[in-house]
mmCIF file of N, CA, C and O in Angstrom:
data_model
loop_
_atom_site.group_PDB
_atom_site.id
_atom_site.type_symbol
_atom_site.label_atom_id
_atom_site.label_comp_id
_atom_site.label_asym_id
_atom_site.label_seq_id
_atom_site.Cartn_x
_atom_site.Cartn_y
_atom_site.Cartn_z
ATOM 1 N N MET A 1 5.749 13.636 0.810
ATOM 2 C CA MET A 1 4.168 13.309 0.821
ATOM 3 C C MET A 1 3.620 12.104 0.521
ATOM 4 O O MET A 1 2.788 11.445 1.084
ATOM 5 N N GLN A 2 4.485 11.011 -0.204
ATOM 6 C CA GLN A 2 3.968 9.839 -0.821
ATOM 7 C C GLN A 2 3.832 9.228 0.442
ATOM 8 O O GLN A 2 3.135 8.602 0.337
ATOM 9 N N GLN A 3 5.203 9.106 1.402
ATOM 10 C CA GLN A 3 5.014 8.944 2.444
ATOM 11 C C GLN A 3 3.982 8.378 3.459
ATOM 12 O O GLN A 3 3.320 7.518 3.666
ATOM 13 N N GLN A 4 3.773 9.821 3.628
ATOM 14 C CA GLN A 4 2.599 10.195 4.129
ATOM 15 C C GLN A 4 0.768 9.808 3.643
ATOM 16 O O GLN A 4 0.456 9.338 4.347
ATOM 17 N N ASP A 5 0.994 9.527 2.570
ATOM 18 C CA ASP A 5 -0.050 8.664 1.691
ATOM 19 C C ASP A 5 -0.120 7.456 1.550
ATOM 20 O O ASP A 5 -1.087 6.715 2.230
ATOM 21 N N MET A 6 0.676 6.962 1.894
ATOM 22 C CA MET A 6 0.921 5.418 2.545
ATOM 23 C C MET A 6 0.353 5.199 3.297
ATOM 24 O O MET A 6 -0.424 4.350 3.590
ATOM 25 N N GLU A 7 1.065 5.962 4.689
ATOM 26 C CA GLU A 7 0.993 5.461 5.679
ATOM 27 C C GLU A 7 -1.244 6.150 5.647
ATOM 28 O O GLU A 7 -1.256 5.118 6.655
ATOM 29 N N ALA A 8 -1.562 7.096 5.192
ATOM 30 C CA ALA A 8 -3.081 7.438 5.583
ATOM 31 C C ALA A 8 -3.877 5.973 5.129
ATOM 32 O O ALA A 8 -4.996 5.742 5.901
ATOM 33 N N ILE A 9 -3.059 5.440 3.866
ATOM 34 C CA ILE A 9 -3.737 4.565 3.275
ATOM 35 C C ILE A 9 -4.064 3.193 4.411
ATOM 36 O O ILE A 9 -5.147 2.752 4.394
ATOM 37 N N ILE A 10 -3.105 2.802 5.121
ATOM 38 C CA ILE A 10 -2.600 1.932 6.032
ATOM 39 C C ILE A 10 -3.610 2.217 7.112
ATOM 40 O O ILE A 10 -3.897 1.585 7.895
ATOM 41 N N ARG A 11 -3.615 3.392 7.510
ATOM 42 C CA ARG A 11 -4.285 4.080 8.595
ATOM 43 C C ARG A 11 -5.201 3.455 8.993
ATOM 44 O O ARG A 11 -6.792 3.419 9.496
ATOM 45 N N ALA A 12 -6.455 4.032 7.309
ATOM 46 C CA ALA A 12 -7.386 3.805 7.098
ATOM 47 C C ALA A 12 -8.025 1.979 6.940
ATOM 48 O O ALA A 12 -9.311 1.921 7.360
ATOM 49 N N MET A 13 -7.268 1.961 6.239
ATOM 50 C CA MET A 13 -7.275 0.020 6.321
ATOM 51 C C MET A 13 -7.516 -0.553 7.449
ATOM 52 O O MET A 13 -8.050 -1.411 8.082
ATOM 53 N N GLU A 14 -6.477 0.235 8.577
ATOM 54 C CA GLU A 14 -6.563 -0.306 9.911
ATOM 55 C C GLU A 14 -8.023 0.063 10.750
ATOM 56 O O GLU A 14 -8.196 -1.230 11.598
ATOM 57 N N GLN A 15 -8.519 0.492 9.857
ATOM 58 C CA GLN A 15 -10.101 1.274 11.190
ATOM 59 C C GLN A 15 -10.860 0.125 9.801
ATOM 60 O O GLN A 15 -12.271 0.472 10.226
ATOM 61 N N SER A 16 -10.815 -0.744 8.907
ATOM 62 C CA SER A 16 -12.057 -1.233 8.299
ATOM 63 C C SER A 16 -12.139 -2.708 8.964
ATOM 64 O O SER A 16 -12.077 -3.023 10.097
ATOM 65 N N ASP A 17 -12.975 -3.644 7.881
ATOM 66 C CA ASP A 17 -13.059 -4.584 8.783
ATOM 67 C C ASP A 17 -11.888 -5.941 8.974
ATOM 68 O O ASP A 17 -10.689 -5.340 8.361
ATOM 69 N N PRO A 18 -12.216 -6.587 9.730
ATOM 70 C CA PRO A 18 -11.444 -7.660 10.467
ATOM 71 C C PRO A 18 -10.155 -8.150 9.150
ATOM 72 O O PRO A 18 -8.980 -8.421 9.025
ATOM 73 N N ASN A 19 -10.617 -8.810 7.809
ATOM 74 C CA ASN A 19 -9.462 -9.301 7.000
ATOM 75 C C ASN A 19 -8.626 -7.237 6.399
ATOM 76 O O ASN A 19 -7.272 -7.846 6.185
ATOM 77 N N THR A 20 -9.129 -6.640 6.298
ATOM 78 C CA THR A 20 -8.843 -5.392 5.384
ATOM 79 C C THR A 20 -7.605 -4.952 6.638
ATOM 80 O O THR A 20 -6.526 -4.530 6.439
ATOM 81 N N ARG A 21 -7.684 -4.936 8.264
ATOM 82 C CA ARG A 21 -6.882 -5.203 9.163
ATOM 83 C C ARG A 21 -5.979 -5.586 9.382
ATOM 84 O O ARG A 21 -4.876 -5.083 9.366
ATOM 85 N N GLU A 22 -6.133 -6.941 8.958
ATOM 86 C CA GLU A 22 -5.352 -8.169 8.968
ATOM 87 C C GLU A 22 -4.124 -7.330 7.598
ATOM 88 O O GLU A 22 -2.579 -7.792 7.899
ATOM 89 N N ALA A 23 -4.622 -6.977 6.729
ATOM 90 C CA ALA A 23 -3.748 -6.813 5.278
ATOM 91 C C ALA A 23 -3.014 -5.195 5.681
ATOM 92 O O ALA A 23 -1.513 -5.350 5.188
ATOM 93 N N ALA A 24 -3.315 -4.609 6.329
ATOM 94 C CA ALA A 24 -2.669 -3.485 6.985
ATOM 95 C C ALA A 24 -2.072 -3.810 7.487
ATOM 96 O O ALA A 24 -0.615 -3.134 7.531
ATOM 97 N N ARG A 25 -1.948 -4.741 8.596
ATOM 98 C CA ARG A 25 -1.330 -5.407 9.454
ATOM 99 C C ARG A 25 0.363 -5.959 8.875
ATOM 100 O O ARG A 25 1.612 -5.738 8.993
ATOM 101 N N LYS A 26 -0.024 -6.901 7.840
ATOM 102 C CA LYS A 26 1.078 -7.353 7.263
ATOM 103 C C LYS A 26 1.936 -6.809 6.188
ATOM 104 O O LYS A 26 2.981 -6.475 6.153
ATOM 105 N N ILE A 27 1.399 -5.716 6.184
ATOM 106 C CA ILE A 27 1.766 -4.278 5.008
ATOM 107 C C ILE A 27 2.680 -3.407 5.936
ATOM 108 O O ILE A 27 3.912 -2.853 5.531
ATOM 109 N N ARG A 28 2.231 -3.080 6.776
ATOM 110 C CA ARG A 28 2.975 -2.414 7.711
ATOM 111 C C ARG A 28 4.399 -2.969 8.445
ATOM 112 O O ARG A 28 5.677 -2.388 8.491
ATOM 113 N N SER A 29 4.470 -4.158 8.786
ATOM 114 C CA SER A 29 5.256 -5.215 8.723
ATOM 115 C C SER A 29 6.187 -5.632 7.809
ATOM 116 O O SER A 29 7.584 -4.727 8.272
ATOM 117 N N ALA A 30 6.066 -5.423 6.438
ATOM 118 C CA ALA A 30 6.770 -5.812 5.133
ATOM 119 C C ALA A 30 7.244 -4.026 5.197
ATOM 120 O O ALA A 30 8.752 -4.689 4.483
ATOM 121 N N MET A 31 6.933 -3.520 5.339
ATOM 122 C CA MET A 31 7.075 -1.736 5.408
ATOM 123 C C MET A 31 8.653 -1.931 6.050
ATOM 124 O O MET A 31 9.145 -0.792 5.771
ATOM 125 N N GLY A 32 8.645 -2.536 6.852
ATOM 126 C CA GLY A 32 9.457 -1.920 7.915
ATOM 127 C C GLY A 32 11.102 -2.836 7.945
ATOM 128 O O GLY A 32 12.042 -2.292 8.513
ATOM 129 N N THR A 33 10.934 -3.719 6.476
ATOM 130 C CA THR A 33 12.405 -4.406 5.905
ATOM 131 C C THR A 33 12.820 -3.213 5.157
ATOM 132 O O THR A 33 11.971 -2.446 4.457
ATOM 133 N N GLN A 34 13.875 -3.453 4.880
ATOM 134 C CA GLN A 34 14.777 -2.480 4.160
ATOM 135 C C GLN A 34 14.101 -2.724 2.421
ATOM 136 O O GLN A 34 13.947 -2.060 1.237
ATOM 137 N N GLU A 35 13.781 -3.898 2.114
ATOM 138 C CA GLU A 35 13.541 -4.451 0.799
ATOM 139 C C GLU A 35 11.928 -4.033 0.528
ATOM 140 O O GLU A 35 11.672 -3.713 -0.391
ATOM 141 N N GLY A 36 11.366 -4.056 1.481
ATOM 142 C CA GLY A 36 9.815 -3.580 1.476
ATOM 143 C C GLY A 36 9.871 -2.080 1.129
ATOM 144 O O GLY A 36 9.412 -1.600 0.371
ATOM 145 N N ARG A 37 10.395 -1.270 2.121
ATOM 146 C CA ARG A 37 10.356 0.022 1.972
ATOM 147 C C ARG A 37 10.725 0.312 0.475
ATOM 148 O O ARG A 37 10.591 1.243 -0.329
ATOM 149 N N GLN A 38 12.317 -0.029 -0.172
ATOM 150 C CA GLN A 38 12.550 -0.159 -1.790
ATOM 151 C C GLN A 38 11.703 -0.218 -2.516
ATOM 152 O O GLN A 38 11.672 0.739 -3.274
ATOM 153 N N THR A 39 10.955 -1.223 -2.426
ATOM 154 C CA THR A 39 9.597 -1.383 -3.306
ATOM 155 C C THR A 39 9.183 -0.528 -3.643
ATOM 156 O O THR A 39 8.905 0.273 -4.452
ATOM 157 N N ALA A 40 8.352 -0.341 -2.270
ATOM 158 C CA ALA A 40 7.335 0.879 -2.023
ATOM 159 C C ALA A 40 7.884 1.737 -2.745
ATOM 160 O O ALA A 40 6.982 2.918 -2.863
ATOM 161 N N GLN A 41 9.364 2.026 -2.130
ATOM 162 C CA GLN A 41 9.557 3.527 -2.906
ATOM 163 C C GLN A 41 9.405 4.033 -4.119
ATOM 164 O O GLN A 41 9.282 4.812 -5.191
ATOM 165 N N ASP A 42 9.497 2.810 -5.196
ATOM 166 C CA ASP A 42 9.715 2.575 -6.542
ATOM 167 C C ASP A 42 8.472 2.849 -6.624
ATOM 168 O O ASP A 42 8.226 3.496 -8.135
ATOM 169 N N VAL A 43 7.336 2.172 -6.517
ATOM 170 C CA VAL A 43 6.007 2.152 -7.081
ATOM 171 C C VAL A 43 6.065 3.659 -6.473
ATOM 172 O O VAL A 43 4.923 4.083 -7.482
ATOM 173 N N THR A 44 5.848 3.962 -5.558
ATOM 174 C CA THR A 44 5.508 5.411 -5.197
ATOM 175 C C THR A 44 5.735 6.589 -6.338
ATOM 176 O O THR A 44 5.511 7.209 -6.485
ATOM 177 N N ARG A 45 7.391 6.325 -6.414
ATOM 178 C CA ARG A 45 7.932 7.610 -7.546
ATOM 179 C C ARG A 45 6.914 7.316 -9.109
ATOM 180 O O ARG A 45 7.045 8.117 -9.246
ATOM 181 N N ARG A 46 7.004 5.581 -9.102
ATOM 182 C CA ARG A 46 5.724 5.851 -10.509
ATOM 183 C C ARG A 46 4.903 6.256 -10.234
ATOM 184 O O ARG A 46 3.604 7.087 -11.543
ATOM 185 N N TYR A 47 3.751 5.773 -8.949
ATOM 186 C CA TYR A 47 2.710 5.988 -8.828
ATOM 187 C C TYR A 47 2.194 6.980 -7.804
ATOM 188 O O TYR A 47 0.570 6.683 -7.538
ATOM 189 N N GLY A 48 2.398 8.046 -7.500
ATOM 190 C CA GLY A 48 2.370 8.844 -6.231
ATOM 191 C C GLY A 48 1.079 9.214 -6.530
ATOM 192 O O GLY A 48 0.621 9.873 -5.562
ATOM 193 N N SER A 49 0.890 9.495 -7.626
ATOM 194 C CA SER A 49 -0.389 10.551 -8.195
ATOM 195 C C SER A 49 -1.625 9.787 -7.536
ATOM 196 O O SER A 49 -2.460 10.412 -6.966
ATOM 197 N N VAL A 50 -1.383 8.630 -8.375
ATOM 198 C CA VAL A 50 -2.569 7.572 -8.133
ATOM 199 C C VAL A 50 -2.280 6.927 -6.443
ATOM 200 O O VAL A 50 -3.839 6.988 -6.118
ATOM 201 N N ILE A 51 -1.434 7.287 -5.397
ATOM 202 C CA ILE A 51 -1.805 7.124 -4.370
ATOM 203 C C ILE A 51 -1.991 7.701 -3.815
ATOM 204 O O ILE A 51 -2.947 7.836 -2.700
ATOM 205 N N ALA A 52 -1.466 9.505 -3.806
ATOM 206 C CA ALA A 52 -2.394 9.718 -2.950
ATOM 207 C C ALA A 52 -3.700 10.433 -3.673
ATOM 208 O O ALA A 52 -4.483 10.549 -2.826
ATOM 209 N N ALA A 53 -4.345 9.617 -4.616
ATOM 210 C CA ALA A 53 -5.442 9.804 -4.789
ATOM 211 C C ALA A 53 -6.362 9.027 -4.115
ATOM 212 O O ALA A 53 -7.197 9.224 -3.362
ATOM 213 N N ALA A 54 -5.868 7.798 -3.788
ATOM 214 C CA ALA A 54 -6.509 6.894 -3.115
ATOM 215 C C ALA A 54 -6.441 7.063 -1.595
ATOM 216 O O ALA A 54 -7.482 6.730 -0.793
ATOM 217 N N ALA A 55 -5.537 7.943 -1.196
ATOM 218 C CA ALA A 55 -5.190 8.575 0.656
ATOM 219 C C ALA A 55 -6.128 9.397 0.465
ATOM 220 O O ALA A 55 -7.541 9.613 1.422
ATOM 221 N N SER A 56 -6.612 9.987 -0.610
ATOM 222 C CA SER A 56 -7.564 11.112 -0.226
ATOM 223 C C SER A 56 -9.035 10.816 -0.661
ATOM 224 O O SER A 56 -9.989 10.851 0.133
ATOM 225 N N LYS A 57 -9.478 9.733 -1.491
ATOM 226 C CA LYS A 57 -10.522 8.750 -1.611
ATOM 227 C C LYS A 57 -10.727 8.153 0.522
ATOM 228 O O LYS A 57 -12.014 8.170 0.366
ATOM 229 N N MET A 58 -9.738 7.300 0.640
ATOM 230 C CA MET A 58 -10.015 7.313 1.627
ATOM 231 C C MET A 58 -10.000 7.994 3.121
ATOM 232 O O MET A 58 -10.885 7.556 3.633
ATOM 233 N N GLN A 59 -9.804 9.043 3.205
ATOM 234 C CA GLN A 59 -9.703 9.858 3.850
ATOM 235 C C GLN A 59 -11.219 10.823 3.929
ATOM 236 O O GLN A 59 -12.054 11.081 4.743
ATOM 237 N N SER A 60 -11.724 10.231 2.318
ATOM 238 C CA SER A 60 -12.911 11.320 2.549
ATOM 239 C C SER A 60 -14.258 10.660 2.944
ATOM 240 O O SER A 60 -15.258 9.988 2.302
ATOM 241 N N GLY A 61 -13.805 8.917 2.965
ATOM 242 C CA GLY A 61 -14.760 7.879 3.409
ATOM 243 C C GLY A 61 -15.253 6.839 1.852
ATOM 244 O O GLY A 61 -16.386 6.931 2.282
ATOM 245 N N ASP A 62 -14.365 6.937 0.841
ATOM 246 C CA ASP A 62 -14.709 5.984 -0.150
ATOM 247 C C ASP A 62 -13.323 5.178 -0.080
ATOM 248 O O ASP A 62 -12.564 5.133 -0.807
ATOM 249 N N PRO A 63 -14.136 4.113 0.432
ATOM 250 C CA PRO A 63 -12.691 3.138 0.419
ATOM 251 C C PRO A 63 -12.823 2.169 -0.739
ATOM 252 O O PRO A 63 -12.050 1.558 -0.933
ATOM 253 N N ASP A 64 -14.106 2.138 -1.235
ATOM 254 C CA ASP A 64 -14.066 1.439 -2.696
ATOM 255 C C ASP A 64 -13.287 2.006 -3.820
ATOM 256 O O ASP A 64 -12.745 1.582 -4.770
ATOM 257 N N GLY A 65 -13.350 3.280 -3.615
ATOM 258 C CA GLY A 65 -12.849 3.471 -5.010
ATOM 259 C C GLY A 65 -11.442 4.090 -4.550
ATOM 260 O O GLY A 65 -10.241 3.950 -5.638
ATOM 261 N N ALA A 66 -10.774 4.120 -3.287
ATOM 262 C CA ALA A 66 -9.450 3.519 -3.124
ATOM 263 C C ALA A 66 -8.948 2.386 -3.504
ATOM 264 O O ALA A 66 -7.632 2.359 -4.051
ATOM 265 N N LYS A 67 -10.028 1.339 -3.042
ATOM 266 C CA LYS A 67 -9.504 0.275 -3.695
ATOM 267 C C LYS A 67 -9.094 0.142 -5.230
ATOM 268 O O LYS A 67 -8.261 -0.524 -5.567
ATOM 269 N N GLN A 68 -10.323 0.374 -6.303
ATOM 270 C CA GLN A 68 -10.076 0.084 -7.289
ATOM 271 C C GLN A 68 -8.916 1.141 -7.794
ATOM 272 O O GLN A 68 -8.305 0.485 -8.619
ATOM 273 N N LEU A 69 -8.137 2.181 -7.469
ATOM 274 C CA LEU A 69 -7.030 2.869 -7.654
ATOM 275 C C LEU A 69 -6.051 2.012 -7.356
ATOM 276 O O LEU A 69 -5.222 1.978 -8.295
ATOM 277 N N ILE A 70 -5.886 1.129 -5.889
ATOM 278 C CA ILE A 70 -5.237 0.837 -5.665
ATOM 279 C C ILE A 70 -4.794 -1.027 -6.918
ATOM 280 O O ILE A 70 -3.580 -1.176 -6.724
ATOM 281 N N GLN A 71 -6.265 -1.245 -6.717
ATOM 282 C CA GLN A 71 -6.014 -2.385 -8.160
ATOM 283 C C GLN A 71 -5.627 -1.855 -9.153
ATOM 284 O O GLN A 71 -4.972 -2.982 -9.356
ATOM 285 N N GLY A 72 -5.663 -1.427 -9.608
ATOM 286 C CA GLY A 72 -5.400 -0.323 -10.958
ATOM 287 C C GLY A 72 -3.565 -0.635 -10.488
ATOM 288 O O GLY A 72 -2.965 -0.655 -11.496
ATOM 289 N N ILE A 73 -2.555 0.186 -9.535
ATOM 290 C CA ILE A 73 -1.364 -0.223 -9.202
ATOM 291 C C ILE A 73 -0.993 -1.347 -9.324
ATOM 292 O O ILE A 73 -0.027 -1.835 -9.769
ATOM 293 N N LEU A 74 -1.877 -2.483 -8.473
ATOM 294 C CA LEU A 74 -1.305 -4.057 -8.023
ATOM 295 C C LEU A 74 -1.063 -4.584 -9.992
ATOM 296 O O LEU A 74 -0.929 -5.355 -9.765
ATOM 297 N N ASN A 75 -1.920 -3.960 -10.773
ATOM 298 C CA ASN A 75 -2.377 -4.680 -12.232
ATOM 299 C C ASN A 75 -1.342 -4.557 -12.850
ATOM 300 O O ASN A 75 -1.415 -4.714 -14.079
ATOM 301 N N THR A 76 -0.035 -3.440 -12.390
ATOM 302 C CA THR A 76 0.935 -3.030 -13.532
ATOM 303 C C THR A 76 1.873 -4.210 -12.624
ATOM 304 O O THR A 76 1.944 -4.830 -11.643
ATOM 305 N N PRO A 77 2.741 -4.097 -13.906
ATOM 306 C CA PRO A 77 4.678 -4.967 -13.599
ATOM 307 C C PRO A 77 4.784 -4.383 -12.019
ATOM 308 O O PRO A 77 5.216 -5.730 -11.329
ATOM 309 N N ASP A 78 4.652 -3.371 -11.961
ATOM 310 C CA ASP A 78 5.516 -3.001 -10.659
ATOM 311 C C ASP A 78 4.502 -3.031 -9.447
ATOM 312 O O ASP A 78 4.876 -3.277 -8.146
ATOM 313 N N GLY A 79 3.191 -2.517 -9.704
ATOM 314 C CA GLY A 79 2.348 -3.041 -8.317
ATOM 315 C C GLY A 79 2.700 -4.339 -8.158
ATOM 316 O O GLY A 79 2.459 -4.810 -7.023
ATOM 317 N N ALA A 80 2.641 -5.443 -9.326
ATOM 318 C CA ALA A 80 2.658 -6.919 -9.020
ATOM 319 C C ALA A 80 4.004 -7.437 -8.620
ATOM 320 O O ALA A 80 3.804 -8.430 -7.398
ATOM 321 N N LYS A 81 5.108 -6.350 -8.635
ATOM 322 C CA LYS A 81 6.418 -7.158 -8.041
ATOM 323 C C LYS A 81 6.331 -6.417 -6.362
ATOM 324 O O LYS A 81 6.513 -7.290 -5.605
ATOM 325 N N LEU A 82 5.596 -5.275 -6.253
ATOM 326 C CA LEU A 82 5.298 -4.360 -5.070
ATOM 327 C C LEU A 82 4.657 -6.173 -3.858
ATOM 328 O O LEU A 82 4.810 -6.601 -3.137
ATOM 329 N N ALA A 83 3.609 -6.210 -4.384
ATOM 330 C CA ALA A 83 2.465 -7.186 -3.804
ATOM 331 C C ALA A 83 3.406 -8.306 -3.860
ATOM 332 O O ALA A 83 3.331 -8.896 -2.562
ATOM 333 N N ALA A 84 3.967 -9.120 -4.424
ATOM 334 C CA ALA A 84 5.159 -10.516 -4.551
ATOM 335 C C ALA A 84 5.941 -10.145 -3.636
ATOM 336 O O ALA A 84 6.558 -11.073 -2.363
ATOM 337 N N GLU A 85 6.537 -8.830 -3.482
ATOM 338 C CA GLU A 85 7.637 -8.567 -2.395
ATOM 339 C C GLU A 85 6.994 -8.794 -1.257
ATOM 340 O O GLU A 85 7.938 -9.474 -0.192
ATOM 341 N N ILE A 86 6.077 -8.242 -0.657
ATOM 342 C CA ILE A 86 5.278 -8.191 0.513
ATOM 343 C C ILE A 86 5.063 -9.362 1.014
ATOM 344 O O ILE A 86 4.903 -10.101 2.175
ATOM 345 N N ALA A 87 4.227 -10.293 0.354
ATOM 346 C CA ALA A 87 4.000 -11.817 0.178
ATOM 347 C C ALA A 87 5.396 -12.308 0.644
ATOM 348 O O ALA A 87 5.538 -13.401 1.480
ATOM 349 N N ARG A 88 6.261 -12.195 -0.404
ATOM 350 C CA ARG A 88 7.789 -12.889 0.329
ATOM 351 C C ARG A 88 8.226 -12.052 1.503
ATOM 352 O O ARG A 88 8.746 -13.447 2.368
ATOM 353 N N LEU A 89 8.110 -11.454 1.753
ATOM 354 C CA LEU A 89 8.980 -11.000 3.183
ATOM 355 C C LEU A 89 7.610 -11.211 4.525
ATOM 356 O O LEU A 89 8.701 -11.269 5.479
ATOM 357 N N LEU A 90 6.405 -11.317 4.143
ATOM 358 C CA LEU A 90 5.800 -12.450 5.390
ATOM 359 C C LEU A 90 5.595 -13.662 5.234
ATOM 360 O O LEU A 90 4.618 -14.316 6.420
ATOM 361 N N ARG A 91 5.956 -14.760 4.527
ATOM 362 C CA ARG A 91 6.654 -16.158 4.584
ATOM 363 C C ARG A 91 7.253 -16.310 6.145
ATOM 364 O O ARG A 91 7.817 -15.580 6.392
#
């Protein structure tokens, strides 16, 4: 379920503005590595319900609401680790 939620968010991002599409491409690329998958699994284990809510908001046409929920995750130590790991993998 949580992997599907992440995929739904990425798909919705890919249908947004050019900057968001580029971010989605980078996230998808990072998720293709073992390190990226492990870090994402750690975050989804802890914040799966928030990710599911964000996916639901994206699917119902509320990208701003989804962004707000995801930003909340990124403001946690685990979320910051995920963001840093994605940035590191994309260098």
